[in-house]
Coordinates of C-alpha atoms in Angstrom, one line a residue:
M1 CA 7.0 1.6 21.6
T2 CA 5.5 4.9 22.4
S3 CA 2.4 4.9 24.5
A4 CA 1.3 8.2 23.0
K5 CA -0.3 6.6 19.9
P6 CA -4.1 6.4 20.2
F7 CA -4.4 3.1 18.2
D8 CA -2.6 0.0 19.4
V9 CA -3.1 -2.0 16.2
L10 CA -4.3 -1.1 12.7
C11 CA -5.5 -4.2 10.8
I12 CA -5.8 -4.3 7.0
G13 CA -7.7 -7.0 5.2
N14 CA -10.5 -8.3 3.1
A15 CA -13.9 -7.2 4.5
I16 CA -15.8 -10.4 4.1
V17 CA -19.2 -11.7 5.4
D18 CA -18.8 -15.3 6.4
V19 CA -21.7 -17.8 5.7
F20 CA -21.2 -21.0 7.8
A21 CA -22.8 -24.4 7.2
R22 CA -22.0 -27.9 8.4
C23 CA -21.5 -30.6 5.8
D24 CA -19.8 -34.1 5.4
D25 CA -16.7 -34.9 3.5
D26 CA -18.7 -36.3 0.6
F27 CA -20.3 -32.8 0.0
L28 CA -16.8 -31.4 -0.4
V29 CA -15.8 -34.1 -2.9
D30 CA -19.1 -33.8 -4.9
N31 CA -18.7 -30.0 -5.2
G32 CA -15.0 -30.0 -6.0
I33 CA -14.0 -28.1 -2.8
V34 CA -10.4 -28.4 -1.6
K35 CA -10.7 -29.4 2.1
G36 CA -9.0 -27.1 4.6
A37 CA -8.1 -24.4 2.0
M38 CA -9.3 -21.0 1.0
N39 CA -10.7 -21.4 -2.6
L40 CA -11.2 -18.2 -4.5
I41 CA -14.4 -18.3 -6.6
D42 CA -16.4 -16.1 -9.0
A43 CA -19.9 -14.7 -8.5
E44 CA -21.5 -17.6 -10.5
R45 CA -19.9 -20.3 -8.3
A46 CA -20.8 -18.3 -5.2
E47 CA -24.4 -18.5 -6.2
L48 CA -24.2 -22.2 -6.9
L49 CA -22.6 -23.1 -3.6
Y50 CA -25.0 -20.9 -1.7
S51 CA -27.9 -22.7 -3.3
R52 CA -26.5 -26.1 -2.3
M53 CA -25.5 -25.4 1.3
G54 CA -27.6 -26.3 4.3
P55 CA -28.9 -24.0 7.1
A56 CA -26.3 -21.3 7.5
I57 CA -25.1 -18.6 10.0
E58 CA -24.0 -15.2 8.6
A59 CA -21.3 -13.3 10.5
S60 CA -18.8 -10.6 9.6
G61 CA -15.3 -12.2 9.1
G62 CA -12.2 -11.8 7.0
S63 CA -8.9 -12.7 8.5
A64 CA -7.5 -9.3 9.6
G65 CA -11.0 -8.2 10.6
N66 CA -11.2 -11.1 13.0
T67 CA -7.8 -10.2 14.5
A68 CA -9.0 -6.6 14.9
A69 CA -12.1 -7.8 16.8
G70 CA -10.0 -10.0 19.0
I71 CA -7.6 -7.2 19.9
A72 CA -10.6 -5.0 20.8
S73 CA -12.1 -7.8 22.9
F74 CA -8.8 -7.8 24.9
G75 CA -9.4 -4.1 25.6
A76 CA -6.9 -2.6 23.2
A77 CA -7.6 0.2 20.6
A78 CA -8.0 -1.4 17.2
A79 CA -8.7 0.1 13.8
F80 CA -9.4 -1.5 10.4
F81 CA -9.1 -0.7 6.7
G82 CA -11.2 -2.9 4.4
K83 CA -13.6 -2.3 1.4
V84 CA -17.3 -3.2 1.5
A85 CA -20.0 -2.2 -1.0
D86 CA -22.8 0.2 -0.1
D87 CA -25.3 -2.8 0.1
H88 CA -27.0 -4.9 2.8
L89 CA -24.0 -7.1 3.5
G90 CA -21.7 -4.0 3.6
K91 CA -23.9 -2.4 6.2
V92 CA -24.0 -5.7 8.2
Y93 CA -20.1 -5.8 8.1
A94 CA -19.7 -2.2 9.1
H95 CA -22.1 -2.5 12.0
D96 CA -20.6 -5.8 13.3
I97 CA -17.0 -4.6 13.3
R98 CA -17.8 -1.2 14.9
A99 CA -20.0 -3.0 17.5
Q100 CA -16.8 -5.0 18.5
G101 CA -15.2 -1.6 19.3
V102 CA -13.0 -1.3 16.1
A103 CA -12.6 2.0 14.4
F104 CA -13.7 1.5 10.8
D105 CA -14.1 4.4 8.4
T106 CA -13.2 3.1 4.9
Q107 CA -15.6 4.6 2.4
P108 CA -17.9 1.9 0.9
L109 CA -17.8 1.2 -2.8
N110 CA -20.7 2.6 -4.9
G111 CA -21.4 0.4 -8.0
Q112 CA -22.4 -3.0 -9.2
T113 CA -19.8 -5.0 -7.3
P114 CA -21.3 -6.5 -4.1
T115 CA -19.7 -7.0 -0.7
A116 CA -17.5 -10.0 -0.4
R117 CA -18.7 -13.2 1.1
S118 CA -17.1 -16.5 2.0
M119 CA -19.1 -19.8 2.2
I120 CA -17.4 -21.9 4.9
F121 CA -18.2 -25.6 5.1
V122 CA -17.4 -27.1 8.4
T123 CA -16.9 -30.9 8.5
P124 CA -17.4 -33.1 11.6
D125 CA -13.7 -32.9 12.4
G126 CA -14.0 -29.1 12.9
E127 CA -12.0 -28.4 9.7
R128 CA -13.2 -25.5 7.6
S129 CA -13.1 -25.2 3.8
M130 CA -13.6 -21.7 2.6
N131 CA -15.0 -20.6 -0.8
T132 CA -14.5 -16.9 -1.1
Y133 CA -15.9 -14.4 -3.6
L134 CA -13.9 -11.2 -3.1
G135 CA -16.4 -8.8 -4.6
A136 CA -15.8 -5.2 -3.4
C137 CA -12.6 -6.3 -1.5
V138 CA -10.5 -6.0 -4.7
E139 CA -11.1 -2.3 -4.9
L140 CA -9.2 -1.5 -1.6
G141 CA -6.3 0.7 -2.8
P142 CA -4.0 3.6 -1.8
D143 CA -6.9 6.1 -1.8
D144 CA -8.4 4.2 1.2
V145 CA -5.2 4.6 3.3
E146 CA -5.9 7.0 6.2
R147 CA -2.5 8.4 6.9
D148 CA -3.4 9.6 10.4
K149 CA -4.4 6.1 11.5
A150 CA -1.3 4.6 9.9
E151 CA 1.0 7.1 11.7
R152 CA -0.9 7.0 15.0
S153 CA -0.9 3.2 15.4
K154 CA 1.8 1.3 17.3
L155 CA 1.6 -1.5 14.9
V156 CA 0.1 -2.3 11.5
Y157 CA -1.1 -5.9 10.7
F158 CA -2.2 -7.1 7.3
E159 CA -3.2 -10.5 5.8
G160 CA -1.3 -12.2 3.0
Y161 CA -4.6 -12.7 1.2
L162 CA -4.4 -9.1 0.2
W163 CA -1.7 -9.9 -2.3
D164 CA -4.4 -11.4 -4.6
P165 CA -6.0 -8.0 -5.5
P166 CA -3.3 -5.8 -7.1
L167 CA -4.4 -2.4 -5.7
A168 CA -4.2 -3.6 -2.1
K169 CA -0.4 -4.2 -2.4
D170 CA 0.1 -0.5 -3.1
A171 CA -2.2 0.4 -0.1
I172 CA -0.1 -1.9 2.2
R173 CA 3.2 -0.6 1.1
L174 CA 2.0 3.0 1.5
T175 CA 0.6 2.2 5.0
A176 CA 3.9 0.6 6.0
Q177 CA 5.8 3.6 4.9
H178 CA 3.6 5.9 7.0
A179 CA 3.8 3.6 10.0
H180 CA 7.6 3.1 9.9
A181 CA 8.2 6.8 9.4
A182 CA 6.2 7.5 12.6
G183 CA 8.1 4.8 14.6
G184 CA 5.6 2.0 14.3
E185 CA 6.0 -1.6 13.3
V186 CA 4.5 -3.7 10.6
S187 CA 3.3 -7.4 10.8
M188 CA 1.7 -9.8 8.4
T189 CA 0.1 -13.3 8.4
L190 CA 1.0 -15.6 5.6
S191 CA -2.7 -16.6 5.3
D192 CA -2.5 -20.1 3.7
P193 CA -0.1 -22.4 1.9
F194 CA -1.6 -21.7 -1.5
C195 CA -1.3 -18.0 -0.9
V196 CA 2.4 -18.5 -0.1
D197 CA 2.9 -20.6 -3.2
R198 CA 1.5 -17.7 -5.3
Y199 CA 3.6 -14.9 -3.7
R200 CA 6.6 -16.6 -2.1
D201 CA 9.2 -14.3 -3.6
E202 CA 7.2 -11.2 -2.8
F203 CA 6.6 -12.3 0.8
L204 CA 10.3 -13.0 1.4
E205 CA 11.2 -9.7 -0.1
L206 CA 8.8 -7.9 2.3
M207 CA 10.5 -9.6 5.2
R208 CA 14.1 -9.2 4.0
S209 CA 13.7 -5.6 3.0
G210 CA 12.3 -4.7 6.5
T211 CA 8.9 -3.7 5.2
V212 CA 7.5 -6.4 7.5
D213 CA 8.9 -6.8 11.0
I214 CA 6.8 -9.6 12.5
V215 CA 5.4 -12.6 10.7
F216 CA 2.6 -15.0 11.7
A217 CA 2.3 -18.4 10.0
N218 CA 1.2 -21.9 10.7
E219 CA 3.5 -24.9 10.2
S220 CA 2.4 -25.7 6.7
E221 CA 2.6 -22.1 5.5
L222 CA 6.1 -21.8 7.0
K223 CA 7.3 -25.0 5.2
S224 CA 5.7 -23.7 2.0
L225 CA 7.5 -20.4 2.3
Y226 CA 10.9 -22.1 2.4
Q227 CA 9.9 -25.1 0.2
T228 CA 11.1 -27.6 2.8
A229 CA 9.6 -30.6 4.6
S230 CA 11.6 -29.8 7.7
F231 CA 10.0 -27.6 10.3
E232 CA 13.3 -27.0 12.0
T233 CA 15.0 -25.8 8.7
A234 CA 12.1 -23.4 8.1
L235 CA 12.2 -22.1 11.6
E236 CA 15.9 -21.4 11.3
A237 CA 15.4 -19.6 8.0
I238 CA 12.6 -17.3 9.2
G239 CA 14.7 -16.4 12.3
K240 CA 17.2 -14.9 9.8
D241 CA 14.6 -13.2 7.6
C242 CA 12.5 -11.2 10.0
K243 CA 12.8 -9.6 13.4
L244 CA 10.1 -11.8 15.0
A245 CA 7.9 -14.7 14.0
A246 CA 5.2 -16.7 15.6
V247 CA 4.3 -20.1 14.2
T248 CA 1.2 -22.0 15.2
R249 CA 1.0 -25.8 15.3
S250 CA -2.6 -26.6 16.1
E251 CA -2.8 -28.9 19.2
H252 CA 1.0 -28.7 19.5
G253 CA 0.9 -25.0 20.5
S254 CA 3.2 -22.5 18.9
V255 CA 6.8 -21.5 18.5
I256 CA 8.1 -18.0 18.7
V257 CA 11.3 -17.1 16.9
R258 CA 13.5 -14.1 17.4
G259 CA 16.9 -14.5 15.7
A260 CA 18.5 -17.7 17.1
E261 CA 16.1 -17.7 20.1
T262 CA 13.1 -20.1 19.9
I263 CA 10.3 -20.2 22.6
A264 CA 7.8 -23.1 22.6
I265 CA 4.3 -22.3 23.8
D266 CA 1.7 -25.0 24.8
A267 CA -1.8 -25.0 23.3
V268 CA -4.6 -24.5 25.9
E269 CA -6.7 -27.5 26.8
I270 CA -10.2 -27.4 25.2
N271 CA -13.4 -29.2 25.9
E272 CA -14.6 -29.7 22.4
L273 CA -13.3 -28.7 18.9
V274 CA -16.2 -27.1 17.2
D275 CA -14.8 -25.0 14.3
T276 CA -11.2 -24.1 13.5
T277 CA -12.2 -20.9 11.6
G278 CA -10.4 -17.9 13.0
A279 CA -7.9 -19.9 15.1
G280 CA -4.8 -18.3 13.5
D281 CA -6.5 -14.9 13.4
L282 CA -7.3 -15.0 17.2
Y283 CA -3.8 -16.3 18.0
A284 CA -2.4 -13.2 16.3
A285 CA -4.9 -11.0 18.2
G286 CA -3.8 -12.4 21.6
F287 CA -0.1 -12.2 20.7
L288 CA -0.3 -8.7 19.3
Y289 CA -2.3 -7.5 22.3
G290 CA 0.5 -8.8 24.6
Y291 CA 3.2 -7.3 22.3
V292 CA 1.8 -3.7 22.1
T293 CA 1.1 -3.7 25.9
G294 CA 4.8 -4.5 26.6
R295 CA 4.5 -8.1 27.8
D296 CA 7.3 -10.6 27.3
L297 CA 7.2 -13.1 24.4
V298 CA 6.1 -16.0 26.6
D299 CA 3.0 -14.1 27.7
C300 CA 2.4 -12.9 24.2
G301 CA 2.3 -16.6 23.1
R302 CA 0.1 -17.7 26.0
L303 CA -2.4 -14.9 25.2
G304 CA -2.4 -16.0 21.6
S305 CA -3.0 -19.7 22.6
L306 CA -5.8 -18.6 25.0
A307 CA -7.7 -16.6 22.3
A308 CA -7.3 -19.4 19.7
G309 CA -8.5 -22.0 22.2
I310 CA -11.6 -20.0 22.9
V311 CA -12.6 -19.4 19.3
I312 CA -12.2 -23.0 18.1
Q313 CA -14.9 -24.0 20.7
Q314 CA -17.6 -21.9 19.0
I315 CA -19.0 -21.5 15.5
G316 CA -17.6 -18.4 13.8
P317 CA -14.3 -16.4 14.0
R318 CA -15.4 -13.5 16.2
P319 CA -14.9 -14.2 19.9
Q320 CA -18.3 -14.6 21.7
K321 CA -16.5 -14.5 25.1
N322 CA -14.8 -11.3 26.4
L323 CA -11.2 -12.1 25.9
R324 CA -10.0 -9.7 28.5
E325 CA -12.1 -11.3 31.2
A326 CA -11.0 -14.8 30.0
A327 CA -7.3 -13.7 30.2
Q328 CA -7.9 -12.4 33.7
Q329 CA -9.6 -15.6 34.8
S330 CA -6.6 -17.6 33.4
G331 CA -4.2 -15.4 35.4
L332 CA -2.6 -14.0 32.3
L333 CA -3.6 -10.4 33.0

């Protein structure tokens, strides 16, 4: 990887403002919310759930945006493509991600469609159930691709959730073309098992065609991708389908796969599980930071585990601790 590129990682994702509230499991049942999943909702349901939720915390989120913020917290140069509206929440989102040190220049949407928001209900076990109104996100398209950023980034990372809005697929394929032509690499996260169910064939084609070089997934997403109950079978399959994969397993750490090689990484010990929101996003941030700075795969995995372990001990998906300092204190940098 050339060190001449001014951006380490360009992230592409849904620009979403997260609204967090605690609740019990009965609340999820009473309101028809699928626990632990990302439920896509319309504007009317968004208003209904918002009216029923308890005291809330608002914070800029979105999977790839969280990863970009994590990469910047490690001290790397991160950029982000994502669509917000020219409204209050859009300004909040833009301010937050830039304040994290991420380059964000996507033009806001002018019109009636508001900035996306996700109502996230956190149960006492730390599990989060997301209810997302995509709003302006669905307007992200090829016209929003900044070719210079795509070509001048070592690596492009995008979220599988972007396969829901049709215009975004074209934006990702175009960005991947620019990145590969300039010697960069492309990575994706599978996002969630329901997302994999919707786009399994397309995700496999992205990997097998070489459009995507590196894949991030959790155990249930990986099993869903290959429609198997066997983790080992799925691991073997992904080793053949992409150049590199990192699979998270919650408290069991993660497994990194490169061809026939597998590397097991332990999870870090935590004091208290507060909120699992952003765990996978921050694992990807730590891993990619290690990857673009030339570290070996073991260190990449350990940096991912560290970042994930930090974010699950707080409310919200953007790291409140400086990740570079935390990695130095842990002896990883």
